[in-house]
mmCIF file of C-alpha atoms and ligand atoms in Angstrom:
data_model
loop_
_atom_site.group_PDB
_atom_site.id
_atom_site.type_symbol
_atom_site.label_atom_id
_atom_site.label_comp_id
_atom_site.label_asym_id
_atom_site.label_seq_id
_atom_site.Cartn_x
_atom_site.Cartn_y
_atom_site.Cartn_z
ATOM 1 C CA MET A 169 80.807 43.578 -34.090
ATOM 2 C CA TYR A 170 78.959 44.142 -37.370
ATOM 3 C CA ASP A 171 79.944 46.946 -39.696
ATOM 4 C CA TYR A 172 76.270 47.850 -40.186
ATOM 5 C CA LEU A 173 73.047 47.327 -38.326
ATOM 6 C CA ILE A 174 70.282 47.869 -40.879
ATOM 7 C CA VAL A 175 66.888 48.754 -39.445
ATOM 8 C CA GLY A 176 64.270 47.739 -42.022
ATOM 9 C CA ALA A 177 64.365 44.925 -44.580
ATOM 10 C CA GLY A 178 62.508 46.979 -47.220
ATOM 11 C CA LEU A 179 63.950 47.902 -50.584
ATOM 12 C CA PHE A 180 66.286 50.582 -49.235
ATOM 13 C CA GLY A 181 67.739 48.442 -46.447
ATOM 14 C CA SER A 182 68.059 45.398 -48.707
ATOM 15 C CA VAL A 183 69.874 47.227 -51.518
ATOM 16 C CA PHE A 184 72.234 48.754 -48.977
ATOM 17 C CA ALA A 185 72.890 45.371 -47.328
ATOM 18 C CA TYR A 186 73.513 43.664 -50.675
ATOM 19 C CA GLU A 187 75.998 46.335 -51.749
ATOM 20 C CA ALA A 188 77.762 46.433 -48.390
ATOM 21 C CA ILE A 189 78.274 42.652 -48.314
ATOM 22 C CA LYS A 190 79.598 42.820 -51.880
ATOM 23 C CA ARG A 191 82.242 45.179 -50.543
ATOM 24 C CA GLY A 192 83.279 42.757 -47.809
ATOM 25 C CA LYS A 193 81.352 44.421 -44.959
ATOM 26 C CA THR A 194 79.286 42.591 -42.358
ATOM 27 C CA CYS A 195 75.604 43.418 -41.787
ATOM 28 C CA LEU A 196 72.783 42.506 -39.464
ATOM 29 C CA ILE A 197 69.357 43.448 -40.779
ATOM 30 C CA ILE A 198 66.300 43.636 -38.538
ATOM 31 C CA ASP A 199 62.633 44.255 -39.234
ATOM 32 C CA LYS A 200 59.678 44.578 -36.930
ATOM 33 C CA ARG A 201 57.384 42.840 -39.420
ATOM 34 C CA ASN A 202 57.294 39.065 -39.740
ATOM 35 C CA HIS A 203 58.644 39.166 -43.289
ATOM 36 C CA ILE A 204 61.281 40.813 -45.456
ATOM 37 C CA GLY A 205 60.584 43.244 -48.304
ATOM 38 C CA GLY A 206 58.755 46.042 -46.482
ATOM 39 C CA ASN A 207 55.926 47.354 -48.637
ATOM 40 C CA VAL A 208 56.970 45.510 -51.784
ATOM 41 C CA TYR A 209 56.357 42.163 -50.078
ATOM 42 C CA THR A 210 54.369 39.633 -52.089
ATOM 43 C CA GLU A 211 52.964 36.393 -50.724
ATOM 44 C CA LYS A 212 51.669 33.335 -52.574
ATOM 45 C CA VAL A 213 47.968 32.614 -52.068
ATOM 46 C CA LYS A 214 46.350 29.974 -54.320
ATOM 47 C CA ASP A 215 49.572 30.056 -56.292
ATOM 48 C CA ILE A 216 49.010 33.769 -57.037
ATOM 49 C CA ASN A 217 51.545 36.398 -55.951
ATOM 50 C CA VAL A 218 49.520 38.740 -53.772
ATOM 51 C CA HIS A 219 50.825 42.308 -53.358
ATOM 52 C CA LYS A 220 50.224 42.544 -49.618
ATOM 53 C CA TYR A 221 50.684 46.320 -49.391
ATOM 54 C CA GLY A 222 48.870 47.403 -52.534
ATOM 55 C CA ALA A 223 49.571 47.163 -56.256
ATOM 56 C CA HIS A 224 53.264 47.507 -57.029
ATOM 57 C CA ILE A 225 54.197 48.134 -60.638
ATOM 58 C CA PHE A 226 57.821 48.700 -61.440
ATOM 59 C CA HIS A 227 58.500 51.501 -63.900
ATOM 60 C CA THR A 228 61.510 53.661 -64.653
ATOM 61 C CA ASN A 229 63.251 55.670 -67.318
ATOM 62 C CA ASN A 230 66.638 54.884 -65.863
ATOM 63 C CA LYS A 231 68.333 52.049 -67.737
ATOM 64 C CA MET A 232 70.897 51.486 -65.011
ATOM 65 C CA ILE A 233 68.163 50.923 -62.401
ATOM 66 C CA TRP A 234 66.157 48.748 -64.791
ATOM 67 C CA ASP A 235 69.221 46.570 -65.449
ATOM 68 C CA TYR A 236 69.905 46.477 -61.710
ATOM 69 C CA VAL A 237 66.469 45.066 -60.749
ATOM 70 C CA ASN A 238 66.569 42.732 -63.726
ATOM 71 C CA SER A 239 69.735 41.222 -62.322
ATOM 72 C CA PHE A 240 67.627 39.893 -59.422
ATOM 73 C CA ALA A 241 64.554 38.738 -61.351
ATOM 74 C CA GLU A 242 63.108 38.440 -64.799
ATOM 75 C CA PHE A 243 60.357 40.983 -65.465
ATOM 76 C CA ASN A 244 57.254 40.361 -67.552
ATOM 77 C CA ARG A 245 55.625 42.728 -70.070
ATOM 78 C CA TYR A 246 52.875 43.954 -67.736
ATOM 79 C CA THR A 247 51.684 47.440 -68.674
ATOM 80 C CA ASN A 248 49.623 49.348 -66.188
ATOM 81 C CA SER A 249 46.321 50.330 -67.775
ATOM 82 C CA PRO A 250 43.816 50.838 -64.982
ATOM 83 C CA VAL A 251 40.103 51.130 -65.561
ATOM 84 C CA ALA A 252 37.794 53.527 -63.704
ATOM 85 C CA ASN A 253 34.372 52.350 -62.608
ATOM 86 C CA TYR A 254 32.005 55.289 -62.068
ATOM 87 C CA LYS A 255 28.621 53.946 -60.945
ATOM 88 C CA GLY A 256 28.899 51.048 -63.370
ATOM 89 C CA GLU A 257 30.248 53.115 -66.288
ATOM 90 C CA LEU A 258 33.757 52.020 -67.235
ATOM 91 C CA TYR A 259 36.428 54.421 -68.469
ATOM 92 C CA ASN A 260 40.037 53.904 -69.486
ATOM 93 C CA LEU A 261 42.788 55.639 -67.545
ATOM 94 C CA PRO A 262 44.897 57.693 -67.779
ATOM 95 C CA PHE A 263 42.614 60.237 -69.476
ATOM 96 C CA ASN A 264 43.062 59.549 -73.166
ATOM 97 C CA MET A 265 41.121 59.282 -76.420
ATOM 98 C CA ASN A 266 39.441 56.054 -75.254
ATOM 99 C CA THR A 267 38.160 57.909 -72.174
ATOM 100 C CA PHE A 268 36.980 60.918 -74.226
ATOM 101 C CA ASN A 269 35.273 58.730 -76.784
ATOM 102 C CA LYS A 270 33.335 56.946 -74.055
ATOM 103 C CA LEU A 271 32.473 60.202 -72.285
ATOM 104 C CA TRP A 272 31.384 62.311 -75.260
ATOM 105 C CA GLY A 273 31.387 60.121 -78.353
ATOM 106 C CA VAL A 274 34.174 62.216 -79.867
ATOM 107 C CA ILE A 275 36.438 60.494 -82.385
ATOM 108 C CA SER A 276 39.221 62.920 -83.194
ATOM 109 C CA PRO A 277 41.745 64.574 -80.897
ATOM 110 C CA SER A 278 40.669 68.042 -82.022
ATOM 111 C CA GLU A 279 37.052 67.326 -81.006
ATOM 112 C CA ALA A 280 38.250 66.101 -77.600
ATOM 113 C CA LYS A 281 40.439 69.163 -77.089
ATOM 114 C CA GLN A 282 37.569 71.429 -78.035
ATOM 115 C CA LYS A 283 35.243 69.724 -75.562
ATOM 116 C CA ILE A 284 37.737 70.137 -72.708
ATOM 117 C CA GLU A 285 38.437 73.762 -73.650
ATOM 118 C CA GLU A 286 34.697 74.564 -73.745
ATOM 119 C CA GLN A 287 34.231 73.131 -70.263
ATOM 120 C CA LYS A 288 37.261 74.927 -68.870
ATOM 121 C CA GLU A 289 36.009 78.204 -70.283
ATOM 122 C CA ALA A 290 32.452 77.682 -69.069
ATOM 123 C CA SER A 291 33.763 77.170 -65.524
ATOM 124 C CA GLY A 292 35.208 80.690 -65.554
ATOM 125 C CA ILE A 293 38.049 79.658 -63.264
ATOM 126 C CA THR A 294 41.188 81.706 -63.857
ATOM 127 C CA ASP A 295 42.879 81.567 -60.481
ATOM 128 C CA PRO A 296 42.211 78.117 -58.883
ATOM 129 C CA LYS A 297 41.922 78.364 -55.112
ATOM 130 C CA ASN A 298 41.445 74.724 -54.196
ATOM 131 C CA LEU A 299 41.800 71.241 -55.642
ATOM 132 C CA GLU A 300 38.339 71.252 -57.209
ATOM 133 C CA GLU A 301 38.974 74.494 -59.092
ATOM 134 C CA GLN A 302 42.444 73.374 -60.049
ATOM 135 C CA ALA A 303 41.185 70.086 -61.513
ATOM 136 C CA ILE A 304 38.339 71.732 -63.427
ATOM 137 C CA SER A 305 40.710 74.353 -64.824
ATOM 138 C CA LEU A 306 42.921 71.536 -66.121
ATOM 139 C CA VAL A 307 40.434 69.006 -67.525
ATOM 140 C CA GLY A 308 36.937 70.485 -67.398
ATOM 141 C CA THR A 309 33.858 69.490 -65.429
ATOM 142 C CA ASP A 310 32.898 66.054 -66.843
ATOM 143 C CA ILE A 311 36.228 64.369 -66.180
ATOM 144 C CA TYR A 312 36.411 66.072 -62.817
ATOM 145 C CA GLU A 313 32.921 65.027 -61.694
ATOM 146 C CA LYS A 314 33.125 61.415 -62.892
ATOM 147 C CA LEU A 315 36.752 60.472 -62.537
ATOM 148 C CA ILE A 316 38.482 62.765 -60.044
ATOM 149 C CA LYS A 317 36.133 64.188 -57.413
ATOM 150 C CA GLY A 318 34.885 61.099 -55.565
ATOM 151 C CA TYR A 319 38.198 59.259 -55.753
ATOM 152 C CA THR A 320 40.205 62.193 -54.438
ATOM 153 C CA GLU A 321 37.740 62.965 -51.657
ATOM 154 C CA LYS A 322 37.861 59.349 -50.494
ATOM 155 C CA GLN A 323 41.628 59.316 -50.680
ATOM 156 C CA TRP A 324 42.079 62.455 -48.598
ATOM 157 C CA GLY A 325 38.974 62.144 -46.420
ATOM 158 C CA ARG A 326 37.951 65.737 -47.162
ATOM 159 C CA PRO A 327 35.830 67.625 -49.733
ATOM 160 C CA ALA A 328 37.882 68.618 -52.799
ATOM 161 C CA LYS A 329 36.929 72.249 -52.154
ATOM 162 C CA GLU A 330 38.817 72.068 -48.852
ATOM 163 C CA LEU A 331 41.943 70.492 -50.324
ATOM 164 C CA PRO A 332 44.830 72.667 -51.459
ATOM 165 C CA SER A 333 45.276 73.057 -55.203
ATOM 166 C CA PHE A 334 48.955 72.028 -55.081
ATOM 167 C CA ILE A 335 47.992 68.348 -54.633
ATOM 168 C CA ILE A 336 47.163 68.308 -58.347
ATOM 169 C CA LYS A 337 49.877 70.163 -60.203
ATOM 170 C CA ARG A 338 49.287 68.471 -63.516
ATOM 171 C CA LEU A 339 46.772 65.987 -64.793
ATOM 172 C CA PRO A 340 48.099 63.864 -67.596
ATOM 173 C CA VAL A 341 45.759 64.175 -70.565
ATOM 174 C CA ARG A 342 46.673 62.243 -73.654
ATOM 175 C CA PHE A 343 45.179 62.832 -77.077
ATOM 176 C CA THR A 344 46.079 59.377 -78.362
ATOM 177 C CA TYR A 345 44.347 56.016 -77.943
ATOM 178 C CA ASP A 346 46.980 54.871 -75.433
ATOM 179 C CA ASN A 347 45.943 53.298 -72.100
ATOM 180 C CA ASN A 348 49.478 52.857 -70.757
ATOM 181 C CA TYR A 349 49.421 54.669 -67.412
ATOM 182 C CA PHE A 350 53.140 55.367 -67.260
ATOM 183 C CA ASN A 351 55.278 57.259 -69.735
ATOM 184 C CA ASP A 352 58.428 55.480 -68.611
ATOM 185 C CA ARG A 353 60.488 53.489 -71.030
ATOM 186 C CA TYR A 354 60.738 50.389 -68.823
ATOM 187 C CA GLN A 355 57.870 48.735 -66.975
ATOM 188 C CA GLY A 356 56.927 45.301 -65.681
ATOM 189 C CA ILE A 357 56.286 42.954 -62.790
ATOM 190 C CA PRO A 358 58.939 40.549 -61.537
ATOM 191 C CA ILE A 359 57.943 37.025 -62.498
ATOM 192 C CA GLY A 360 57.489 35.167 -59.223
ATOM 193 C CA GLY A 361 56.842 38.311 -57.155
ATOM 194 C CA TYR A 362 58.901 40.985 -55.429
ATOM 195 C CA THR A 363 59.783 38.904 -52.391
ATOM 196 C CA SER A 364 62.113 36.743 -54.463
ATOM 197 C CA ILE A 365 64.103 39.888 -55.414
ATOM 198 C CA ILE A 366 64.585 40.751 -51.754
ATOM 199 C CA GLU A 367 65.453 37.136 -50.926
ATOM 200 C CA LYS A 368 68.209 37.273 -53.513
ATOM 201 C CA MET A 369 69.517 40.565 -52.177
ATOM 202 C CA LEU A 370 69.620 39.203 -48.648
ATOM 203 C CA GLU A 371 71.116 35.806 -49.478
ATOM 204 C CA GLY A 372 73.720 34.939 -46.840
ATOM 205 C CA ILE A 373 72.902 37.994 -44.698
ATOM 206 C CA GLU A 374 71.724 37.608 -41.119
ATOM 207 C CA VAL A 375 68.111 38.760 -40.868
ATOM 208 C CA ARG A 376 66.096 38.964 -37.654
ATOM 209 C CA LEU A 377 62.342 39.421 -38.040
ATOM 210 C CA ASN A 378 59.675 40.467 -35.523
ATOM 211 C CA VAL A 379 62.237 42.732 -33.890
ATOM 212 C CA ASP A 380 61.502 46.378 -33.146
ATOM 213 C CA PHE A 381 64.648 48.489 -32.994
ATOM 214 C CA PHE A 382 63.147 50.712 -30.304
ATOM 215 C CA GLU A 383 62.446 47.847 -27.960
ATOM 216 C CA GLN A 384 66.156 47.060 -27.576
ATOM 217 C CA ARG A 385 67.688 50.209 -28.952
ATOM 218 C CA GLU A 386 70.868 50.368 -26.854
ATOM 219 C CA GLU A 387 71.592 46.694 -27.302
ATOM 220 C CA PHE A 388 71.222 46.934 -31.085
ATOM 221 C CA GLU A 389 73.279 50.104 -31.317
ATOM 222 C CA SER A 390 76.101 48.394 -29.470
ATOM 223 C CA LEU A 391 76.182 45.572 -32.043
ATOM 224 C CA ALA A 392 77.446 47.578 -35.015
ATOM 225 C CA LYS A 393 79.805 50.364 -35.950
ATOM 226 C CA LYS A 394 77.127 52.154 -37.921
ATOM 227 C CA VAL A 395 73.340 52.093 -38.257
ATOM 228 C CA VAL A 396 71.335 52.353 -41.472
ATOM 229 C CA TYR A 397 67.913 53.486 -40.328
ATOM 230 C CA THR A 398 64.854 53.193 -42.610
ATOM 231 C CA GLY A 399 62.066 53.617 -40.030
ATOM 232 C CA MET A 400 60.124 56.798 -39.198
ATOM 233 C CA ILE A 401 62.442 59.734 -38.585
ATOM 234 C CA ASP A 402 60.250 61.345 -35.901
ATOM 235 C CA GLN A 403 60.255 58.115 -33.906
ATOM 236 C CA TYR A 404 64.053 57.932 -34.088
ATOM 237 C CA PHE A 405 64.230 61.303 -32.335
ATOM 238 C CA ASP A 406 61.525 60.376 -29.857
ATOM 239 C CA TYR A 407 58.978 62.725 -31.475
ATOM 240 C CA LYS A 408 60.906 65.672 -30.046
ATOM 241 C CA TYR A 409 59.436 68.147 -32.560
ATOM 242 C CA GLY A 410 56.065 66.450 -32.818
ATOM 243 C CA ILE A 411 54.489 63.755 -34.952
ATOM 244 C CA LEU A 412 54.726 63.679 -38.736
ATOM 245 C CA ASP A 413 51.337 62.925 -40.332
ATOM 246 C CA TYR A 414 50.550 60.180 -42.824
ATOM 247 C CA ARG A 415 47.557 58.881 -44.745
ATOM 248 C CA SER A 416 46.870 55.259 -44.132
ATOM 249 C CA LEU A 417 45.235 52.434 -46.070
ATOM 250 C CA GLN A 418 43.455 49.255 -45.177
ATOM 251 C CA PHE A 419 43.581 46.238 -47.388
ATOM 252 C CA GLU A 420 40.785 43.705 -47.436
ATOM 253 C CA THR A 421 41.843 40.601 -49.306
ATOM 254 C CA LYS A 422 39.390 37.942 -50.471
ATOM 255 C CA VAL A 423 40.025 34.566 -52.037
ATOM 256 C CA LEU A 424 37.325 33.766 -54.607
ATOM 257 C CA GLU A 425 37.495 30.005 -54.936
ATOM 258 C CA ASP A 426 34.907 29.668 -57.685
ATOM 259 C CA THR A 427 35.894 32.636 -59.830
ATOM 260 C CA ASP A 428 38.816 32.539 -62.202
ATOM 261 C CA ASN A 429 38.460 36.113 -63.461
ATOM 262 C CA PHE A 430 36.714 38.692 -61.296
ATOM 263 C CA GLN A 431 37.237 41.993 -63.092
ATOM 264 C CA GLY A 432 39.369 41.324 -66.170
ATOM 265 C CA ASN A 433 42.051 43.803 -65.141
ATOM 266 C CA ALA A 434 44.640 44.068 -62.370
ATOM 267 C CA VAL A 435 43.512 47.511 -61.216
ATOM 268 C CA VAL A 436 39.997 48.970 -61.214
ATOM 269 C CA ASN A 437 39.487 52.359 -59.553
ATOM 270 C CA TYR A 438 36.093 53.185 -58.066
ATOM 271 C CA THR A 439 35.700 56.892 -58.694
ATOM 272 C CA ASP A 440 32.273 57.535 -57.187
ATOM 273 C CA LYS A 441 31.998 58.794 -53.650
ATOM 274 C CA GLU A 442 29.619 56.127 -52.376
ATOM 275 C CA THR A 443 31.792 53.017 -52.850
ATOM 276 C CA PRO A 444 33.919 52.988 -49.702
ATOM 277 C CA TYR A 445 37.070 51.598 -51.299
ATOM 278 C CA THR A 446 39.155 53.447 -53.870
ATOM 279 C CA ARG A 447 40.168 50.446 -55.904
ATOM 280 C CA ILE A 448 40.118 46.691 -56.296
ATOM 281 C CA ILE A 449 43.266 44.838 -57.243
ATOM 282 C CA GLU A 450 42.997 41.411 -58.880
ATOM 283 C CA HIS A 451 46.487 40.093 -58.331
ATOM 284 C CA LYS A 452 46.660 37.293 -60.901
ATOM 285 C CA HIS A 453 46.450 39.776 -63.787
ATOM 286 C CA PHE A 454 49.849 41.257 -62.856
ATOM 287 C CA GLU A 455 51.347 37.996 -64.067
ATOM 288 C CA PHE A 456 48.723 36.911 -66.637
ATOM 289 C CA GLY A 457 47.692 34.129 -64.245
ATOM 290 C CA THR A 458 45.536 31.232 -65.350
ATOM 291 C CA GLN A 459 44.848 29.710 -61.917
ATOM 292 C CA GLU A 460 41.376 28.355 -61.197
ATOM 293 C CA ALA A 461 40.706 30.696 -58.272
ATOM 294 C CA THR A 462 41.394 34.398 -57.935
ATOM 295 C CA VAL A 463 42.443 36.774 -55.152
ATOM 296 C CA ILE A 464 41.206 40.351 -54.927
ATOM 297 C CA THR A 465 42.033 43.182 -52.549
ATOM 298 C CA GLU A 466 39.855 46.179 -51.785
ATOM 299 C CA GLU A 467 41.769 49.284 -50.754
ATOM 300 C CA TYR A 468 40.215 51.547 -48.155
ATOM 301 C CA PRO A 469 41.924 54.874 -47.482
ATOM 302 C CA GLY A 470 41.922 56.014 -43.895
ATOM 303 C CA GLU A 471 43.026 58.531 -41.329
ATOM 304 C CA TRP A 472 46.346 57.681 -39.782
ATOM 305 C CA LYS A 473 47.080 57.712 -36.071
ATOM 306 C CA PRO A 474 50.311 56.736 -34.348
ATOM 307 C CA GLY A 475 50.590 52.957 -34.289
ATOM 308 C CA ASP A 476 48.881 52.527 -37.687
ATOM 309 C CA GLU A 477 50.898 51.531 -40.741
ATOM 310 C CA PRO A 478 52.153 54.804 -42.297
ATOM 311 C CA TYR A 479 51.734 54.809 -46.098
ATOM 312 C CA TYR A 480 51.600 58.258 -47.637
ATOM 313 C CA PRO A 481 53.395 61.243 -46.079
ATOM 314 C CA VAL A 482 51.307 64.415 -45.921
ATOM 315 C CA ASN A 483 53.830 66.862 -47.312
ATOM 316 C CA ASP A 484 52.046 70.096 -46.404
ATOM 317 C CA ASP A 485 53.858 73.140 -44.997
ATOM 318 C CA LYS A 486 53.419 72.118 -41.370
ATOM 319 C CA ASN A 487 54.795 68.611 -41.812
ATOM 320 C CA ASN A 488 57.585 69.686 -44.149
ATOM 321 C CA GLU A 489 58.734 72.197 -41.561
ATOM 322 C CA THR A 490 58.698 69.546 -38.828
ATOM 323 C CA TYR A 491 60.617 67.180 -41.092
ATOM 324 C CA ARG A 492 63.181 69.899 -41.815
ATOM 325 C CA LYS A 493 63.950 70.104 -38.103
ATOM 326 C CA TYR A 494 64.350 66.337 -37.804
ATOM 327 C CA LYS A 495 66.566 66.341 -40.875
ATOM 328 C CA GLU A 496 68.846 68.860 -39.194
ATOM 329 C CA LEU A 497 69.268 66.474 -36.264
ATOM 330 C CA ALA A 498 69.795 63.555 -38.653
ATOM 331 C CA ASP A 499 72.538 65.431 -40.505
ATOM 332 C CA ASN A 500 74.456 65.704 -37.245
ATOM 333 C CA GLU A 501 74.408 61.968 -36.504
ATOM 334 C CA ASP A 502 77.663 60.740 -37.979
ATOM 335 C CA LYS A 503 77.164 57.063 -37.124
ATOM 336 C CA VAL A 504 73.683 56.791 -38.599
ATOM 337 C CA ILE A 505 72.554 56.797 -42.218
ATOM 338 C CA PHE A 506 68.894 57.725 -42.737
ATOM 339 C CA GLY A 507 67.284 56.361 -45.886
ATOM 340 C CA GLY A 508 64.090 55.172 -47.527
ATOM 341 C CA ARG A 509 60.592 56.600 -47.546
ATOM 342 C CA LEU A 510 60.009 56.784 -43.772
ATOM 343 C CA ALA A 511 63.349 58.233 -42.704
ATOM 344 C CA THR A 512 63.236 60.926 -45.399
ATOM 345 C CA TYR A 513 59.466 61.529 -45.109
ATOM 346 C CA LYS A 514 59.018 61.323 -48.830
ATOM 347 C CA TYR A 515 56.838 59.345 -51.218
ATOM 348 C CA TYR A 516 59.273 57.246 -53.221
ATOM 349 C CA ASP A 517 58.512 54.898 -56.084
ATOM 350 C CA MET A 518 60.565 51.706 -56.103
ATOM 351 C CA HIS A 519 62.975 52.894 -58.773
ATOM 352 C CA GLN A 520 63.553 56.075 -56.786
ATOM 353 C CA VAL A 521 64.248 54.225 -53.569
ATOM 354 C CA ILE A 522 66.730 51.957 -55.353
ATOM 355 C CA GLY A 523 68.371 55.046 -56.882
ATOM 356 C CA ALA A 524 68.563 56.697 -53.457
ATOM 357 C CA ALA A 525 70.036 53.544 -51.877
ATOM 358 C CA LEU A 526 72.664 53.227 -54.595
ATOM 359 C CA ALA A 527 73.585 56.907 -54.214
ATOM 360 C CA THR A 528 73.973 56.351 -50.464
ATOM 361 C CA VAL A 529 76.149 53.311 -51.148
ATOM 362 C CA ASN A 530 78.374 55.320 -53.490
ATOM 363 C CA LYS A 531 78.770 58.038 -50.901
ATOM 364 C CA GLU A 532 79.481 55.593 -48.105
ATOM 365 C CA PHE A 533 82.051 53.528 -49.992
ATOM 366 C CA GLU A 534 83.591 56.158 -52.267
HETATM 367 P P1 FAD B 622 59.608 50.163 -46.559
HETATM 368 O O1 FAD B 622 59.247 49.201 -47.614
HETATM 369 O O2 FAD B 622 58.507 50.747 -45.762
HETATM 370 O O3 FAD B 622 60.650 49.445 -45.577
HETATM 371 C C1 FAD B 622 60.930 49.929 -44.290
HETATM 372 C C2 FAD B 622 60.980 48.744 -43.359
HETATM 373 O O4 FAD B 622 61.449 49.185 -42.084
HETATM 374 C C3 FAD B 622 59.626 48.100 -43.132
HETATM 375 O O5 FAD B 622 59.671 46.730 -43.454
HETATM 376 C C4 FAD B 622 59.366 48.316 -41.643
HETATM 377 O O6 FAD B 622 58.679 47.236 -41.033
HETATM 378 C C5 FAD B 622 60.769 48.453 -41.101
HETATM 379 N N1 FAD B 622 60.821 49.212 -39.851
HETATM 380 C C6 FAD B 622 60.334 50.436 -39.613
HETATM 381 N N2 FAD B 622 60.549 50.791 -38.335
HETATM 382 C C7 FAD B 622 61.194 49.762 -37.755
HETATM 383 C C8 FAD B 622 61.671 49.521 -36.437
HETATM 384 N N3 FAD B 622 61.499 50.407 -35.462
HETATM 385 N N4 FAD B 622 62.298 48.345 -36.163
HETATM 386 C C9 FAD B 622 62.445 47.410 -37.142
HETATM 387 N N5 FAD B 622 62.011 47.587 -38.400
HETATM 388 C C10 FAD B 622 61.387 48.749 -38.701
HETATM 389 N N6 FAD B 622 56.269 52.079 -56.012
HETATM 390 C C11 FAD B 622 56.364 51.838 -57.347
HETATM 391 O O7 FAD B 622 57.449 52.006 -57.932
HETATM 392 N N7 FAD B 622 55.281 51.388 -58.062
HETATM 393 C C12 FAD B 622 54.071 51.178 -57.477
HETATM 394 O O8 FAD B 622 53.132 50.770 -58.154
HETATM 395 C C13 FAD B 622 53.934 51.441 -56.073
HETATM 396 N N8 FAD B 622 52.760 51.265 -55.456
HETATM 397 C C14 FAD B 622 52.651 51.526 -54.135
HETATM 398 C C15 FAD B 622 51.408 51.341 -53.518
HETATM 399 C C16 FAD B 622 51.258 51.622 -52.172
HETATM 400 C C17 FAD B 622 49.918 51.411 -51.534
HETATM 401 C C18 FAD B 622 52.352 52.111 -51.427
HETATM 402 C C19 FAD B 622 52.181 52.455 -49.970
HETATM 403 C C20 FAD B 622 53.582 52.286 -52.019
HETATM 404 C C21 FAD B 622 53.756 52.011 -53.379
HETATM 405 N N9 FAD B 622 54.995 52.142 -54.013
HETATM 406 C C22 FAD B 622 55.089 51.897 -55.362
HETATM 407 C C23 FAD B 622 56.191 52.607 -53.276
HETATM 408 C C24 FAD B 622 57.053 51.460 -52.697
HETATM 409 O O9 FAD B 622 56.290 50.710 -51.804
HETATM 410 C C25 FAD B 622 58.261 52.100 -51.982
HETATM 411 O O10 FAD B 622 59.053 52.787 -52.899
HETATM 412 C C26 FAD B 622 59.189 51.111 -51.238
HETATM 413 O O11 FAD B 622 58.496 50.099 -50.608
HETATM 414 C C27 FAD B 622 60.017 51.874 -50.218
HETATM 415 O O12 FAD B 622 60.967 51.041 -49.601
HETATM 416 P P2 FAD B 622 61.609 51.476 -48.202
HETATM 417 O O13 FAD B 622 62.688 50.508 -47.923
HETATM 418 O O14 FAD B 622 61.951 52.912 -48.243
HETATM 419 O O15 FAD B 622 60.425 51.384 -47.149
#
């Protein structure tokens, strides 16, 4: 009998397995996909590491977590500096002096601030009632119209006027010529892709792929003393309190044999409403690739229905309340540990999921 059955070979399950084995425990890890790594999985196409589930950029302020991931792979100096394409006009992101200069021709930070203030004032919005009003009250009309509106409406599948204002609490506006998207101290892409990190974590651990826990639930449960579950929490409890909603994404990947550089940047966001995808990823630029061909992926946001790949939880009041009820049930299961983005119904960045897994490990083996 194994000490742990781990459902899900994503980052949470893999960190837990690695740490458990280090402590002399035995683990069996299963995943319903045909590969390890969950959403951080990368796959080589034309010698380029393709991020199969969307662009994954590692960033953190936590030195311990940075050192931890660096013990599994060397990271490069990649800095995320996406570009927005609005009907053929290109703007730097996040909103910074380069963006303001291109938008209005302003040179100094005080001119840029004045421009934004004028637009905020002209809008007359004092008590924002929806996402549109919230965004305009934070950054003014030009940035909203060209860089936020279309993108957000595509992402959520609804007019910005019908979206709650809480979705945008803050909008980072920077009055320096700095295109680095993240403020974190550490940032990079693992040289050779994320899959090699997971492979290292799972070295010597029994992994079974293409196996859905729910198809042989009793059999699997009988194999181990404890279960670490990283799948959807509502499914674990047989949807007893209803279904938790997600937003989904579709990825359309194309190999361009005769192009070595398609867009000159890893990430280009399409911020108009008409272009059906929200962004195009050109994977080779994550690792400064010089291959002869290139691989690009268009990202299409979509409604989610049960059976689709769940990507982003919809943490509105209704879903949070449903999750709270499932969490109560989960807290009473003493032989099951729930972890990761699906079992806690939370959007987690990679550094956060590693932090959560290590905290779980500490609690389990204290
Ligand atoms: P997952 O990776 O989802 O792993 C869970 C695993 O469990 C999956 O492999 C699944 O197949 C398996 N599973 C589920 N149910 C069952 C079952 N019944 N039986 C067997 N197996 C099952 N983070 C960053 O830090 N930077 C980024 O730039 C970034 N970009 C992202 C872009 C996108 C589009 C998305 C969706 C996420 C992004 N993230 C990013 C977040 C990152 O993907 C997550 O933090 C991380 O993958 C979460 O790991 P996990 O183990 O919790 O979940």
